[in-house]
């Protein structure tokens, strides 16, 4: 969903999830499932602590029920350029 940044599973199954994003300075990337941080918010999917521009990406295979939703969240003092230089990939595997 381009308006809220969420992927909603149309059917139950195993999905591959991947994101890529251009970031500047310090940024953390997290994943939320149904509004809750995976790992309780303590497990980042990616981090860039260096100055300048960096590519931040991550992915996983996740089991979702029908109507579960997933979103990627970026936090930190840096800037994300996801609208101009980012992408997400979601696909049903089985």
Coordinates of C-alpha atoms in Angstrom, one line a residue:
X1 CA 0.0 0.0 0.0
X2 CA 1.7 3.1 -1.2
X3 CA -0.3 5.4 1.1
X4 CA 0.7 3.8 4.4
X5 CA 3.8 1.8 3.5
X6 CA 2.4 -1.5 4.6
X7 CA 2.3 -4.9 2.8
X8 CA -0.8 -6.9 3.7
X9 CA -0.7 -10.6 3.0
X10 CA -3.6 -11.6 0.8
X11 CA -3.3 -15.3 1.8
X12 CA -1.6 -17.3 4.5
X13 CA 1.9 -18.6 3.6
X14 CA 5.6 -18.1 3.6
X15 CA 6.8 -14.8 2.1
X16 CA 10.1 -13.4 1.2
X17 CA 10.5 -9.8 2.3
X18 CA 13.3 -7.4 1.2
X19 CA 14.0 -3.7 1.4
X20 CA 16.7 -1.4 0.1
X21 CA 17.1 2.3 1.0
X22 CA 19.6 5.1 0.5
X23 CA 20.4 6.7 3.8
X24 CA 22.6 9.5 5.0
X25 CA 24.5 9.2 8.4
X26 CA 23.1 7.1 11.2
X27 CA 20.0 5.0 10.5
X28 CA 18.5 1.8 11.9
X29 CA 16.0 -0.3 10.1
X30 CA 13.3 -2.4 11.8
X31 CA 10.4 -4.5 10.8
X32 CA 6.9 -4.3 12.3
X33 CA 4.3 -7.1 12.0
X34 CA 0.8 -6.1 12.8
X35 CA 2.0 -2.9 14.4
X36 CA 4.6 -4.6 16.8
X37 CA 8.3 -4.5 16.3
X38 CA 9.8 -7.9 15.6
X39 CA 12.3 -8.7 18.3
X40 CA 10.6 -6.2 20.6
X41 CA 12.4 -3.3 18.8
X42 CA 15.7 -4.4 20.1
X43 CA 16.7 -6.3 16.9
X44 CA 17.6 -4.0 14.0
X45 CA 17.6 -5.4 10.5
X46 CA 20.3 -3.0 9.5
X47 CA 22.4 -0.1 10.7
X48 CA 24.7 2.4 9.2
X49 CA 26.8 4.4 11.6
X50 CA 29.1 6.1 9.2
X51 CA 28.8 9.5 7.8
X52 CA 27.9 10.2 4.2
X53 CA 25.6 8.1 2.0
X54 CA 25.1 4.4 2.4
X55 CA 22.9 1.7 1.1
X56 CA 20.9 0.0 3.9
X57 CA 19.1 -3.2 3.0
X58 CA 17.8 -6.4 4.6
X59 CA 15.5 -9.3 4.0
X60 CA 14.0 -12.5 5.4
X61 CA 11.5 -15.3 4.9
X62 CA 8.5 -14.9 7.1
X63 CA 5.3 -16.9 7.8
X64 CA 2.2 -14.6 7.6
X65 CA -1.5 -15.3 8.1
X66 CA -4.0 -13.8 5.7
X67 CA -4.4 -10.1 6.5
X68 CA -1.2 -9.8 8.5
X69 CA 0.6 -6.7 7.6
X70 CA 4.3 -5.9 7.6
X71 CA 6.1 -2.5 7.4
X72 CA 9.7 -1.4 7.4
X73 CA 10.6 1.4 9.9
X74 CA 13.7 3.6 9.8
X75 CA 14.9 5.5 12.9
X76 CA 18.0 7.5 13.9
X77 CA 19.5 10.8 13.4
X78 CA 20.2 10.4 9.7
X79 CA 18.0 10.8 6.7
X80 CA 16.3 8.1 4.6
X81 CA 15.7 8.7 0.9
X82 CA 13.2 5.8 0.4
X83 CA 10.8 7.7 -1.7
X84 CA 13.5 8.6 -4.2
X85 CA 16.1 5.8 -3.8
X86 CA 14.4 2.9 -2.1
X87 CA 12.4 -0.2 -2.9
X88 CA 10.6 -3.2 -1.3
X89 CA 10.0 -6.7 -2.5
X90 CA 7.4 -9.1 -1.2
X91 CA 6.6 -12.4 -2.8
X92 CA 4.6 -15.5 -1.7
X93 CA 6.9 -18.6 -1.7
X94 CA 4.5 -21.3 -0.5

